[in-house]
PDB file of C-alpha atoms and ligand atoms in Angstrom:
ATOM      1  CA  UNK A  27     -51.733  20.469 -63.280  1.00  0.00           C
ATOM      2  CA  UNK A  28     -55.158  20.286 -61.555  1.00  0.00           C
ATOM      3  CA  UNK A  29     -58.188  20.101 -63.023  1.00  0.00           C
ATOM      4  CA  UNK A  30     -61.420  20.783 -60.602  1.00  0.00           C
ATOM      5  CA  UNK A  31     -62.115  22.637 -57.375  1.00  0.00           C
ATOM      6  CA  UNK A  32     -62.016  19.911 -55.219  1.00  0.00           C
ATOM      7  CA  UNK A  33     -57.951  19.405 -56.142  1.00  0.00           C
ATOM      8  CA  UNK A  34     -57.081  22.414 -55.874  1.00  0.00           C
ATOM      9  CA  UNK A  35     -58.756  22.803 -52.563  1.00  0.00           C
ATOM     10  CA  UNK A  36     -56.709  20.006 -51.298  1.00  0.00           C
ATOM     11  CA  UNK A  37     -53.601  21.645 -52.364  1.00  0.00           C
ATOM     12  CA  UNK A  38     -54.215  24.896 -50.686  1.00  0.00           C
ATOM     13  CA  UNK A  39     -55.193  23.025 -47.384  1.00  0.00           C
ATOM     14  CA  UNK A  40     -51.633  22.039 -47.458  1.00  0.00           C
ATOM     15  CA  UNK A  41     -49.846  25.045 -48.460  1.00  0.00           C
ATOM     16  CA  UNK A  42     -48.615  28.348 -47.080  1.00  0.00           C
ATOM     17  CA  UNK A  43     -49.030  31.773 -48.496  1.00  0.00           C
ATOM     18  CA  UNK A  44     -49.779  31.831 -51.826  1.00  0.00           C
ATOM     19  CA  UNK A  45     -49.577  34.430 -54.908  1.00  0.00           C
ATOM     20  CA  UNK A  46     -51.841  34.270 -57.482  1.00  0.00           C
ATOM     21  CA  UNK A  47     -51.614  34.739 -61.270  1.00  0.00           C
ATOM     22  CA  UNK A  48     -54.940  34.219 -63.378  1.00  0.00           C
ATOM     23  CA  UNK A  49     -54.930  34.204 -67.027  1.00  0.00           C
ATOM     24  CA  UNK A  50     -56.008  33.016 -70.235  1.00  0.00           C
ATOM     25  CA  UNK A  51     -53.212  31.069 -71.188  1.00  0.00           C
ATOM     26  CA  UNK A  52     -51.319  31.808 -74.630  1.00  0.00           C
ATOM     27  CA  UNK A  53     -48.415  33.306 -72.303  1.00  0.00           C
ATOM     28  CA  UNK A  54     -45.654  35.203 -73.237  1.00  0.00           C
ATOM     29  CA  UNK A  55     -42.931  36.865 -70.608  1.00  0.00           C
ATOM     30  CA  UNK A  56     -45.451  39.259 -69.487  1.00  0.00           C
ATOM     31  CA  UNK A  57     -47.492  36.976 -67.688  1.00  0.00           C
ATOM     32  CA  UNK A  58     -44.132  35.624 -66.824  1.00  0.00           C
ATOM     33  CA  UNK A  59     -42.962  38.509 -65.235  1.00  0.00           C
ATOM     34  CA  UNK A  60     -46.168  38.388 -62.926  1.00  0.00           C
ATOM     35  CA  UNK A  61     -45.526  34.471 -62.136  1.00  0.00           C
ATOM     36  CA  UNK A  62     -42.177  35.295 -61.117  1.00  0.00           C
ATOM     37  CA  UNK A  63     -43.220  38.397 -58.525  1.00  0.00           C
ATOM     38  CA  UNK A  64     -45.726  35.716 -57.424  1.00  0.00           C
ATOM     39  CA  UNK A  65     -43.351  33.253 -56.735  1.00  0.00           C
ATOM     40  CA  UNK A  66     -40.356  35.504 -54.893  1.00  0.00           C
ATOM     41  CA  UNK A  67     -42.706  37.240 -52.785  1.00  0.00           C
ATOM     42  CA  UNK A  68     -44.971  33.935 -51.676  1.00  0.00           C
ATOM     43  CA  UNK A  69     -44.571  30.933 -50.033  1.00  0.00           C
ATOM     44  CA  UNK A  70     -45.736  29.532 -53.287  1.00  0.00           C
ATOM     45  CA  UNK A  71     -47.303  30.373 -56.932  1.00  0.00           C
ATOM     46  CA  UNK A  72     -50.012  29.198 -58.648  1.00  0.00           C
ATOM     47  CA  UNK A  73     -51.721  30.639 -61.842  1.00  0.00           C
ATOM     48  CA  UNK A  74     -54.735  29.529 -63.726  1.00  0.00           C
ATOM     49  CA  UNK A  75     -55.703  29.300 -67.147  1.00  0.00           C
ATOM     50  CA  UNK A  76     -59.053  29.625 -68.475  1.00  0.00           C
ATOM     51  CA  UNK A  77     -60.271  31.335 -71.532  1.00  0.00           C
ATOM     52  CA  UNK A  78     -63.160  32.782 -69.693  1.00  0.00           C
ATOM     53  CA  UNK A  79     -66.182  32.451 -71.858  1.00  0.00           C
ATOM     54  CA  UNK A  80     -68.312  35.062 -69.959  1.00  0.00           C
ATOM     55  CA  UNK A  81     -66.106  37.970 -70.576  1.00  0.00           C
ATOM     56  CA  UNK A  82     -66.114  37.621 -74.405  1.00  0.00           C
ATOM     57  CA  UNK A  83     -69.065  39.339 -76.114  1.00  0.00           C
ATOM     58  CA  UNK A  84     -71.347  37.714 -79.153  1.00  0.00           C
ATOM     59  CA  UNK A  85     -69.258  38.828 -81.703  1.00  0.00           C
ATOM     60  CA  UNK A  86     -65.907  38.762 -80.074  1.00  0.00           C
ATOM     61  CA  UNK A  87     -62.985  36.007 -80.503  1.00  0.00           C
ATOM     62  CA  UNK A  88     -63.733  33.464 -77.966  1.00  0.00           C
ATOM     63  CA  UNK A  89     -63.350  30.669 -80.414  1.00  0.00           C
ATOM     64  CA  UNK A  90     -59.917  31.887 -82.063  1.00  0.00           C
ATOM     65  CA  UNK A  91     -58.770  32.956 -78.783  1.00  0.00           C
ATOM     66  CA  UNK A  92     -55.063  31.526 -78.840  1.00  0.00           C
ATOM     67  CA  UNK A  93     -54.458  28.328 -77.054  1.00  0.00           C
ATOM     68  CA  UNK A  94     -50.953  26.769 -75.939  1.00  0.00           C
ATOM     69  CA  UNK A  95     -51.726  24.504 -73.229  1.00  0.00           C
ATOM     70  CA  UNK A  96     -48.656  22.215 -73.264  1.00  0.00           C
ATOM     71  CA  UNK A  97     -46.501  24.785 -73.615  1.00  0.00           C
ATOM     72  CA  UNK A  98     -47.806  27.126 -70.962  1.00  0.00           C
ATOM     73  CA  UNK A  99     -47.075  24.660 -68.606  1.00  0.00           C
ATOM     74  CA  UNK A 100     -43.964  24.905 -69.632  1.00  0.00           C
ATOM     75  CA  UNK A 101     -43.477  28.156 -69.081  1.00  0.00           C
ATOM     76  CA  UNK A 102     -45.047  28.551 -65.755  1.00  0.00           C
ATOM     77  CA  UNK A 103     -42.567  25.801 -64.511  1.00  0.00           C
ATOM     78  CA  UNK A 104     -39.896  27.539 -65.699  1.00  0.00           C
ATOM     79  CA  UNK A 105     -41.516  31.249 -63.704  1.00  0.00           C
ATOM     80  CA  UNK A 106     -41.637  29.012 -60.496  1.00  0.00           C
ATOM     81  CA  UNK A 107     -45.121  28.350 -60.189  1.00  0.00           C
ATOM     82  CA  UNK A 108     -45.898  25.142 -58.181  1.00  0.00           C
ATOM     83  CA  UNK A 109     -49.701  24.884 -59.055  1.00  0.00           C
ATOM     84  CA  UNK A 110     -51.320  25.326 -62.606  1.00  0.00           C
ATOM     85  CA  UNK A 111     -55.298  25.427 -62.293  1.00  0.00           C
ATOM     86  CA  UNK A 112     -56.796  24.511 -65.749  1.00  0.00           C
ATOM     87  CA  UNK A 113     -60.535  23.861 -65.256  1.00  0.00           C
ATOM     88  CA  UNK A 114     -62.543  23.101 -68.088  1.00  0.00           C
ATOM     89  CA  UNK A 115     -65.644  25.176 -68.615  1.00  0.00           C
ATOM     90  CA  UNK A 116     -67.821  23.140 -66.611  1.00  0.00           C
ATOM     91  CA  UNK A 117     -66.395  23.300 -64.149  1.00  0.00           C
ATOM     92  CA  UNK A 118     -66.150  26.870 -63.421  1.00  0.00           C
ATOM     93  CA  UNK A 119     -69.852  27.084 -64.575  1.00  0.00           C
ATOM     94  CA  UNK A 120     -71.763  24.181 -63.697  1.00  0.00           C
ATOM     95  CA  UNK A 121     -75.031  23.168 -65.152  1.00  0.00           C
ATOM     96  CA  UNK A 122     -77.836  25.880 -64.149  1.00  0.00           C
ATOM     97  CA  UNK A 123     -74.620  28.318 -63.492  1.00  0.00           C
ATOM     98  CA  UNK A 124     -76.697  31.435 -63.309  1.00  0.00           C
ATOM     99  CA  UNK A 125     -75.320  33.865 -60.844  1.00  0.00           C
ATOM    100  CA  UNK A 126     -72.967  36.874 -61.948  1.00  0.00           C
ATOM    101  CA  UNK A 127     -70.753  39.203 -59.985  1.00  0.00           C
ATOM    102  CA  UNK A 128     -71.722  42.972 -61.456  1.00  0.00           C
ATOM    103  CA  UNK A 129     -69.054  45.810 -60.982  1.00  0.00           C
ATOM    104  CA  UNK A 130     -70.094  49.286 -60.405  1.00  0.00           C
ATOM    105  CA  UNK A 131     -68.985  52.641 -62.180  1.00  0.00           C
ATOM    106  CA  UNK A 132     -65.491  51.754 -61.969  1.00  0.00           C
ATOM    107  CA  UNK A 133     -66.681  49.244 -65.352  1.00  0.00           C
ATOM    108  CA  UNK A 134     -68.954  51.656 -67.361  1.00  0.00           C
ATOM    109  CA  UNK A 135     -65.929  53.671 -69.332  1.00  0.00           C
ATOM    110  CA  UNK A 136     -63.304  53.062 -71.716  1.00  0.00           C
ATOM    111  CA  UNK A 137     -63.410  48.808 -72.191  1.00  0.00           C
ATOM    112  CA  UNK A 138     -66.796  48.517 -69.894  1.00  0.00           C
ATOM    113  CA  UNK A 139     -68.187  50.432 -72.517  1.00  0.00           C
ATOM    114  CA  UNK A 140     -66.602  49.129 -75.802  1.00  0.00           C
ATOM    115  CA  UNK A 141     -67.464  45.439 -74.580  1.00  0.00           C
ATOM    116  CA  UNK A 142     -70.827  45.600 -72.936  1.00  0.00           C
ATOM    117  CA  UNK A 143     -70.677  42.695 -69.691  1.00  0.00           C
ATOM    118  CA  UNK A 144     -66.994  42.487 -70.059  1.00  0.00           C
ATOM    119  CA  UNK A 145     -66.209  43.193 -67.035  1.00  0.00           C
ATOM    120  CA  UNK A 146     -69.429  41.617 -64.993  1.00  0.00           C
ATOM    121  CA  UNK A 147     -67.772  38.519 -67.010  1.00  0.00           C
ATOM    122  CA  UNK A 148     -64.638  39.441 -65.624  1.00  0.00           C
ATOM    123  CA  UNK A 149     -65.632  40.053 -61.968  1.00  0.00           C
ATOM    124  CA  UNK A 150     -67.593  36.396 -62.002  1.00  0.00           C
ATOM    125  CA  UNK A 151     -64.459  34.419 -63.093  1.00  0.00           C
ATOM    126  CA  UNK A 152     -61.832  35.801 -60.548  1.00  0.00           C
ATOM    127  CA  UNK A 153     -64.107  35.422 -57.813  1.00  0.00           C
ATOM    128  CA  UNK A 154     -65.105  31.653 -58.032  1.00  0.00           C
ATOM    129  CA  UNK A 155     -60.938  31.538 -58.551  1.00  0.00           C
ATOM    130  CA  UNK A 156     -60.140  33.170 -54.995  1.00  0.00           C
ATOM    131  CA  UNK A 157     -62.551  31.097 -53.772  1.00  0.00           C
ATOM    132  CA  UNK A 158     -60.768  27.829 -54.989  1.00  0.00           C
ATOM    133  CA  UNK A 159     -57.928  28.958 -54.488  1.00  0.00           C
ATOM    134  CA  UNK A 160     -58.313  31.518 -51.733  1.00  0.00           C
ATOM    135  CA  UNK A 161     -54.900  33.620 -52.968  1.00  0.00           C
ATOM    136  CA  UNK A 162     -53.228  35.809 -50.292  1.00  0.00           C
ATOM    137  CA  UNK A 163     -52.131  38.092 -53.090  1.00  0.00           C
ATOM    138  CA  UNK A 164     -52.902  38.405 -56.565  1.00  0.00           C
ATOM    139  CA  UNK A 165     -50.899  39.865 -59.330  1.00  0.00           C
ATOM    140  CA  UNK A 166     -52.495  41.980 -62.052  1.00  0.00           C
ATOM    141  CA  UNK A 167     -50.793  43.433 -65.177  1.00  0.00           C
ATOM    142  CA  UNK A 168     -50.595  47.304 -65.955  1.00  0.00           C
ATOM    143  CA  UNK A 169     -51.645  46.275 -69.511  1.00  0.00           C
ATOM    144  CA  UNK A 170     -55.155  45.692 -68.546  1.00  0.00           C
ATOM    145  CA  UNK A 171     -54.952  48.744 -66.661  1.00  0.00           C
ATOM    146  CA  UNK A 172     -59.076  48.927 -66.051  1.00  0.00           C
ATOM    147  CA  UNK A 173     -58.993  45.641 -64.995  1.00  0.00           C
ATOM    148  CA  UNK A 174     -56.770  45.734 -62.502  1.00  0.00           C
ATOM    149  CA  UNK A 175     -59.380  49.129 -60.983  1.00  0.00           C
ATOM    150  CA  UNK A 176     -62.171  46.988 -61.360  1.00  0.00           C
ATOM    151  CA  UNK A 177     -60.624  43.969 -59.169  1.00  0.00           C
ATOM    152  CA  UNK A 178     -59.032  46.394 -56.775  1.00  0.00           C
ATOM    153  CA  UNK A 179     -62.604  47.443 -56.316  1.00  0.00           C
ATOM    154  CA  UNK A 180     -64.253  44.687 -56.105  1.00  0.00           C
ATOM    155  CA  UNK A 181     -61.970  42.958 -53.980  1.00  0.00           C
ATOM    156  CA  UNK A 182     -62.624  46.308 -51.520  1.00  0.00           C
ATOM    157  CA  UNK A 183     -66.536  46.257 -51.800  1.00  0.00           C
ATOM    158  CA  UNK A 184     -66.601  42.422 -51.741  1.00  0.00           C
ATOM    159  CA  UNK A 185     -64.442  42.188 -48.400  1.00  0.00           C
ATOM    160  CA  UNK A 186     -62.546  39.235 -50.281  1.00  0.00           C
ATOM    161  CA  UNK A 187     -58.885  40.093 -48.443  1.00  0.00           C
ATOM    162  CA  UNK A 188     -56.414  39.751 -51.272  1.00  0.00           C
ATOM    163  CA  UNK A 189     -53.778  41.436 -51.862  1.00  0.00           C
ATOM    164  CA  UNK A 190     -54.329  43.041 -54.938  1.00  0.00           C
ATOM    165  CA  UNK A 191     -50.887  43.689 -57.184  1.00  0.00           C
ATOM    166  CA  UNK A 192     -50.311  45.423 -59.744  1.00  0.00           C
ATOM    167  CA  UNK A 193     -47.478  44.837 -62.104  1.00  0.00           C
ATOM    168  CA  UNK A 194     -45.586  47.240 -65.131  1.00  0.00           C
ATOM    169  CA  UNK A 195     -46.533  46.119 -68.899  1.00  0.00           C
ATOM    170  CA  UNK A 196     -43.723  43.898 -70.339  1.00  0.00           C
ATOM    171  CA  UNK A 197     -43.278  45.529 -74.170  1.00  0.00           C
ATOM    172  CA  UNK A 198     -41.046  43.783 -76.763  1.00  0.00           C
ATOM    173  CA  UNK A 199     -37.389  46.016 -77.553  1.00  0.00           C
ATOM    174  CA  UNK A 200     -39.563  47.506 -80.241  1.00  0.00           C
ATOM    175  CA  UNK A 201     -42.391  49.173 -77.986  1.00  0.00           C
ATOM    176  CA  UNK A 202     -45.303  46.798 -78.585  1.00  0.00           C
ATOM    177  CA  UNK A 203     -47.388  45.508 -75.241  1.00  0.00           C
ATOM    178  CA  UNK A 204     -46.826  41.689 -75.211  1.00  0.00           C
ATOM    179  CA  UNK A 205     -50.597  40.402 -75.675  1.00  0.00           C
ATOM    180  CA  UNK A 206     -51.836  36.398 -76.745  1.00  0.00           C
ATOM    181  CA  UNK A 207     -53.477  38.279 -79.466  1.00  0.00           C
ATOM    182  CA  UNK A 208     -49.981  39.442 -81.048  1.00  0.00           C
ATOM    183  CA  UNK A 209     -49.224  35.873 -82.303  1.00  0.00           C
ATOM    184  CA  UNK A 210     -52.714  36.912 -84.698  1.00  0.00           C
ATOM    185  CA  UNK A 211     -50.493  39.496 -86.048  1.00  0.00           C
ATOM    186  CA  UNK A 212     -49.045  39.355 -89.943  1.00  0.00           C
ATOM    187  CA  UNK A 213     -45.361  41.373 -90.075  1.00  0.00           C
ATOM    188  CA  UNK A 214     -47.278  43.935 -92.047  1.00  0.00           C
ATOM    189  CA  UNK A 215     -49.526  44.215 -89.050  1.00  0.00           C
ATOM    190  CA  UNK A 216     -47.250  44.175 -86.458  1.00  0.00           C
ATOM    191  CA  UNK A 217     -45.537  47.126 -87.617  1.00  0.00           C
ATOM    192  CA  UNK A 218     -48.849  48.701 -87.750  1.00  0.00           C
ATOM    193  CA  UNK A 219     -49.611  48.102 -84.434  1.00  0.00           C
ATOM    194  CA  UNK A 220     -46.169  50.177 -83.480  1.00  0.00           C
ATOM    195  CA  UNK A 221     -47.798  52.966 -83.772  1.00  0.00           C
ATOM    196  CA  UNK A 222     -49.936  52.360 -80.809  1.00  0.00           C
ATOM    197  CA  UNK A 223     -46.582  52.127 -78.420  1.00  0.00           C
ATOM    198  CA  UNK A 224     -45.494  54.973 -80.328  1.00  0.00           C
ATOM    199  CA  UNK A 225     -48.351  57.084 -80.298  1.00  0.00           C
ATOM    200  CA  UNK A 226     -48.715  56.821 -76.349  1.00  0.00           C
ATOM    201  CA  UNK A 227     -45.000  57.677 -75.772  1.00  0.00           C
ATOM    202  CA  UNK A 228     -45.498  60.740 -77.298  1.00  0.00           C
ATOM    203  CA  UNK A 229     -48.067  61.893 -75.585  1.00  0.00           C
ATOM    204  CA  UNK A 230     -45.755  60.588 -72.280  1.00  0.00           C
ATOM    205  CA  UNK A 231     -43.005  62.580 -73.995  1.00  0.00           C
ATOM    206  CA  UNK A 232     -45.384  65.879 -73.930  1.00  0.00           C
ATOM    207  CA  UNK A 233     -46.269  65.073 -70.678  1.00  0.00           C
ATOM    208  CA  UNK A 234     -42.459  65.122 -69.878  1.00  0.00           C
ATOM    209  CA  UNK A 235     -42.017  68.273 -71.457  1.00  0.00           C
ATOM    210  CA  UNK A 236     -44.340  70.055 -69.183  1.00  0.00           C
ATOM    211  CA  UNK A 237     -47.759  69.790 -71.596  1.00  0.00           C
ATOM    212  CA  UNK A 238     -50.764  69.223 -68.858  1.00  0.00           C
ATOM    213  CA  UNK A 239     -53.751  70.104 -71.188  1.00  0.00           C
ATOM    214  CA  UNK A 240     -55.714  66.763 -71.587  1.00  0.00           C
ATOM    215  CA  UNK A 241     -57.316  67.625 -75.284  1.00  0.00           C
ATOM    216  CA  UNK A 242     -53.525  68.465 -76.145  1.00  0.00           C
ATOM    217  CA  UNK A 243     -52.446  65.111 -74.700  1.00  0.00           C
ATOM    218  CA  UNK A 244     -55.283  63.384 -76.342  1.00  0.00           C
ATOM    219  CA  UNK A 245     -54.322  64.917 -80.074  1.00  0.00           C
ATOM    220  CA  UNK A 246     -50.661  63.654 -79.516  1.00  0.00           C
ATOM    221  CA  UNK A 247     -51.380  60.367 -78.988  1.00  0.00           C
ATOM    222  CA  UNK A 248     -54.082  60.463 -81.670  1.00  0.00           C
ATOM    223  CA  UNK A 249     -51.939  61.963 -84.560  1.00  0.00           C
ATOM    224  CA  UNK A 250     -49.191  58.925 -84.068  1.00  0.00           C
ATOM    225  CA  UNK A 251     -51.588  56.439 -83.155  1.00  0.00           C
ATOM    226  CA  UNK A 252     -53.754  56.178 -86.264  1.00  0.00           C
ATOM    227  CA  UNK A 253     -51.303  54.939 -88.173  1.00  0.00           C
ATOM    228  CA  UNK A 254     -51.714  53.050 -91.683  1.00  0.00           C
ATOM    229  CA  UNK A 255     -53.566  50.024 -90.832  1.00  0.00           C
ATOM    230  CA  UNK A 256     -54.846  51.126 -87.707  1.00  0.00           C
ATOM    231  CA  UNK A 257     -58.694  51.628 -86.868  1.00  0.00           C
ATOM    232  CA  UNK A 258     -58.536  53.879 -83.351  1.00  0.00           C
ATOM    233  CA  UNK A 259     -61.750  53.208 -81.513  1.00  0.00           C
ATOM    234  CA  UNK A 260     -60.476  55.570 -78.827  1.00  0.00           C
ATOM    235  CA  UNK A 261     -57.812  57.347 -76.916  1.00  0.00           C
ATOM    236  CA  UNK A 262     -58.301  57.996 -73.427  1.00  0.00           C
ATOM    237  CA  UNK A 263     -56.768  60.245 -71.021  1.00  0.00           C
ATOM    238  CA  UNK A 264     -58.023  59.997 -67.477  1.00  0.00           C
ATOM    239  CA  UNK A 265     -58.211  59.925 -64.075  1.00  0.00           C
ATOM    240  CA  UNK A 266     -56.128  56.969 -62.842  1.00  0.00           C
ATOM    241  CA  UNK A 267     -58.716  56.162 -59.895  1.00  0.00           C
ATOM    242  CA  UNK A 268     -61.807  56.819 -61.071  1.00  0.00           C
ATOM    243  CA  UNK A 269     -61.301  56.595 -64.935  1.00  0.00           C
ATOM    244  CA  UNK A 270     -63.621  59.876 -65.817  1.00  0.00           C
ATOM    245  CA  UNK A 271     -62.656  61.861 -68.748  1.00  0.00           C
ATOM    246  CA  UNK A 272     -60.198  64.463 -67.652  1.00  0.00           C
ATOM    247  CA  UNK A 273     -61.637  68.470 -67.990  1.00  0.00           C
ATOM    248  CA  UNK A 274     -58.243  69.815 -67.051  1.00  0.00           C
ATOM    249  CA  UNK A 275     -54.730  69.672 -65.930  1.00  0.00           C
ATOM    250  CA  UNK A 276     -53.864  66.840 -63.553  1.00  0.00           C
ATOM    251  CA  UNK A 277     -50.599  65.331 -61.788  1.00  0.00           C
ATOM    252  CA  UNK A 278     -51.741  61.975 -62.116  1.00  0.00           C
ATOM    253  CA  UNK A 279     -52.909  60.398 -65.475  1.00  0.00           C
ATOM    254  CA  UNK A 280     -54.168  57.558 -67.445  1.00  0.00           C
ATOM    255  CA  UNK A 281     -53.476  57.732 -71.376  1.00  0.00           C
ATOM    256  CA  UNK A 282     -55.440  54.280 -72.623  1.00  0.00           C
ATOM    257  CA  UNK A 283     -56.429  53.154 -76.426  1.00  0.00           C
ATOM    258  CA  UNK A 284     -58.367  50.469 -78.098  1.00  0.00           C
ATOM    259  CA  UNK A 285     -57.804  49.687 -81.449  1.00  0.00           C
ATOM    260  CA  UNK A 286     -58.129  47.471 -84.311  1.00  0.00           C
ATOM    261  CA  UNK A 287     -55.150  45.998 -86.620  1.00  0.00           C
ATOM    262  CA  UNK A 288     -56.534  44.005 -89.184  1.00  0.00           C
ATOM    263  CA  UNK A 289     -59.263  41.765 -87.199  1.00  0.00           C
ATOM    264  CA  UNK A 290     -57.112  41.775 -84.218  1.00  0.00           C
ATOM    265  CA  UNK A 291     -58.263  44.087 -81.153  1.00  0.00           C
ATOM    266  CA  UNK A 292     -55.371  45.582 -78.826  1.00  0.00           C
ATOM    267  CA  UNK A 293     -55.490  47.930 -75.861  1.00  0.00           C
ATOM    268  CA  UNK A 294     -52.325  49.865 -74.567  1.00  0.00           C
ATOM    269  CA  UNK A 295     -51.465  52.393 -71.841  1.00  0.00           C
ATOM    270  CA  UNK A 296     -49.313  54.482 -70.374  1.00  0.00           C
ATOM    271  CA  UNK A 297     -49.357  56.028 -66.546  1.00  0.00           C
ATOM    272  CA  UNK A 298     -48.133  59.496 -65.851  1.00  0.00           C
ATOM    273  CA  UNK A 299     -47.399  61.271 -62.909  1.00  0.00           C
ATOM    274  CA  UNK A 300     -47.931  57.794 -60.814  1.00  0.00           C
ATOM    275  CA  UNK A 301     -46.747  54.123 -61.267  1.00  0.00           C
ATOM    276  CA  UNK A 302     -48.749  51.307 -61.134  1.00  0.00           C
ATOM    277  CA  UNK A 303     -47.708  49.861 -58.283  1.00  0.00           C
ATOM    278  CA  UNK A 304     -48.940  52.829 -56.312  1.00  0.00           C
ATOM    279  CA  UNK A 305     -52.627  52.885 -57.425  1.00  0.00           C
ATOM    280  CA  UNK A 306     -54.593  51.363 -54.701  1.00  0.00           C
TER     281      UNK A 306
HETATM  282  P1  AMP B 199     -54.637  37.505 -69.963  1.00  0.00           P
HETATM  283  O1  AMP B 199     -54.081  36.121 -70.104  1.00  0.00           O
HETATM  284  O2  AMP B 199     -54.512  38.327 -71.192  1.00  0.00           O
HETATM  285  O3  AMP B 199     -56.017  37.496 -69.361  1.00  0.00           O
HETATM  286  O4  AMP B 199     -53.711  38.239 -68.914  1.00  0.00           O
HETATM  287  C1  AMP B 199     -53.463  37.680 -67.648  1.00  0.00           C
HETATM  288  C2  AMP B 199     -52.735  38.693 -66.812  1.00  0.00           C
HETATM  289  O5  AMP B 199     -51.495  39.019 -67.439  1.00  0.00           O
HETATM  290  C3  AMP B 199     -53.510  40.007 -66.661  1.00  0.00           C
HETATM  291  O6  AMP B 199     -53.347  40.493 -65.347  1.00  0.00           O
HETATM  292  C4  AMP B 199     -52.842  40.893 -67.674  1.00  0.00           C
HETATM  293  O7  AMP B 199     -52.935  42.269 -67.360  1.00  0.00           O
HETATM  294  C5  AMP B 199     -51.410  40.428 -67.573  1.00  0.00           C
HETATM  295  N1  AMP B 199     -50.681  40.809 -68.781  1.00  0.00           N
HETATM  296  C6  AMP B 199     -51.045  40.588 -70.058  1.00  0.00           C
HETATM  297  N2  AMP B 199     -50.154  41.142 -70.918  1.00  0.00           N
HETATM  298  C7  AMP B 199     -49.198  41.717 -70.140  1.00  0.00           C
HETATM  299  C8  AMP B 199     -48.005  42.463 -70.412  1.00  0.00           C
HETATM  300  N3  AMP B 199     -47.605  42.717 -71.650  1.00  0.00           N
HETATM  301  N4  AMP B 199     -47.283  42.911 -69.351  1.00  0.00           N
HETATM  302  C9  AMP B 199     -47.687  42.673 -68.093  1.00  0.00           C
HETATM  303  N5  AMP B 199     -48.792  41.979 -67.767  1.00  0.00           N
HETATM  304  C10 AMP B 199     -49.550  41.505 -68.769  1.00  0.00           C
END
């Protein structure tokens, strides 16, 4: 495991193509799955984890943010990664840190606008990462399905070269998204947070049956969704690229929530019409 820039630099000057997993640590096999597509289609892996402070807002869980250091490492061994980056905080932002990397549009809806500087937090991490490591490719999880828009786009506007990946949302047998924030979960919780899994398949199962209206869509998911013990802060069904609000039928679609269980904040999604791997 390295520790600063300067290290990791060192490594890279002696390495071949590399793919590129950041996180936040607290994995599970979905960040797994992504560590293991970085290491097949590479000349090596490496991943990073950082629990980013500048993308958690005032009142969000930055301090109670899961972390499993010991056994991450672990389990990025085990996915084939050759090169764990864990900086510490300053190190990523030394003293008099003060510049920020700001998104455009692409950040203002859905999360951008449940978690004000998110995003700008978000957008400043990954690119001091490529520059340390200067990734060839970097591989993204459907999960955080804005996210991955907002990288692709700034990796475009920014001229920064990577190839930008984007990977299908590991779910346990039961439905539910694999997040670091499940392990906050009670059992009575967890089976509240079903309905989220369940609530968006519906409205994929409408979709299958040939229902295109967006409000429709968006009542489907909404009826399941709000389950006991669930506090919906939204459901979302959108354009794929650009993230607006549908107005009408479309062939290509983004159903997205945010909600709470208990203290515990989870997102979720489901693509239609289009799979991840083919948004660019
Ligand atoms: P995080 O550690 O939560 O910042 O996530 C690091 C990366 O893993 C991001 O690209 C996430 O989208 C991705 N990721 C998180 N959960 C999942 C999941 N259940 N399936 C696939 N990718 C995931």
């Amino acid at each position: 495991m390295l520790r600063t820039a300067a290290e990791v630099r060192g490594w890279r000057a002696r390495t071949g193509r590399v793919g590129f997993v950041p996180t936040m640590g607290a994995l599970h096999e979905g960040h797994e799955a992504l560590m293991r597509r970085a290491a097949a289609e590479s000349d090596v892996a490496a991943a990073s984890i950082f629990v980013n402070p500048t993308q958690f807002g005032p009142q969000e869980d930055f301090r109670s943010y899961p972390r499993a250091e010991a056994r991450d490492v672990v389990l990025c061994e085990r996915a084939g990664v050759a090169m764990v980056f864990a900086p510490s905080a300053l190190e990523m932002y030394p003293d008099g840190d003060a510049t920020r990397v700001q998104p455009g549009p692409i950040a203002l809806p859905l999360e951008g606008a449940a978690r004000p500087g998110h995003f700008t937090g978000v957008c400043t991490v990954l690119t001091k990462l490529f520059a340390i490591v200067r990734p060839d490719a970097a591989y993204f999880g459907q999960k955080d399905f804005q996210q991955l828009r907002v990288v692709q786009t700034m990796n475009r506007d920014l001229r920064l070269g990577v190839r930008i990946v984007g990977c299908p949302t590991v779910r346990d047998p039961d439905g539910l998204a694999l997040s670091s924030r499940n392990g906050h979960l009670t059992a009575d919780q967890r089976r509240s947070a079903l309905a989220l899994s369940r609530g968006l398949f519906a409205g994929r199962d409408l979709w299958t049956a040939g229902e295109r209206d967006p409000a429709k869509l968006r009542l489907a998911v909404e009826r399941i969704a709000a389950g006991p013990g669930v506090a919906l802060e939204y459901v979302s069904v959108a354009d794929p690229y650009t993230l607006e609000e549908l107005g009408g039928p479309q062939g290509k679609v983004l159903i997205s929530l945010a909600a709470h269980v208990g203290k515990t904040r989870l997102i979720d999604n489901v693509l239609l019409g289009i799979e991840v791997g083919e948004v660019e």
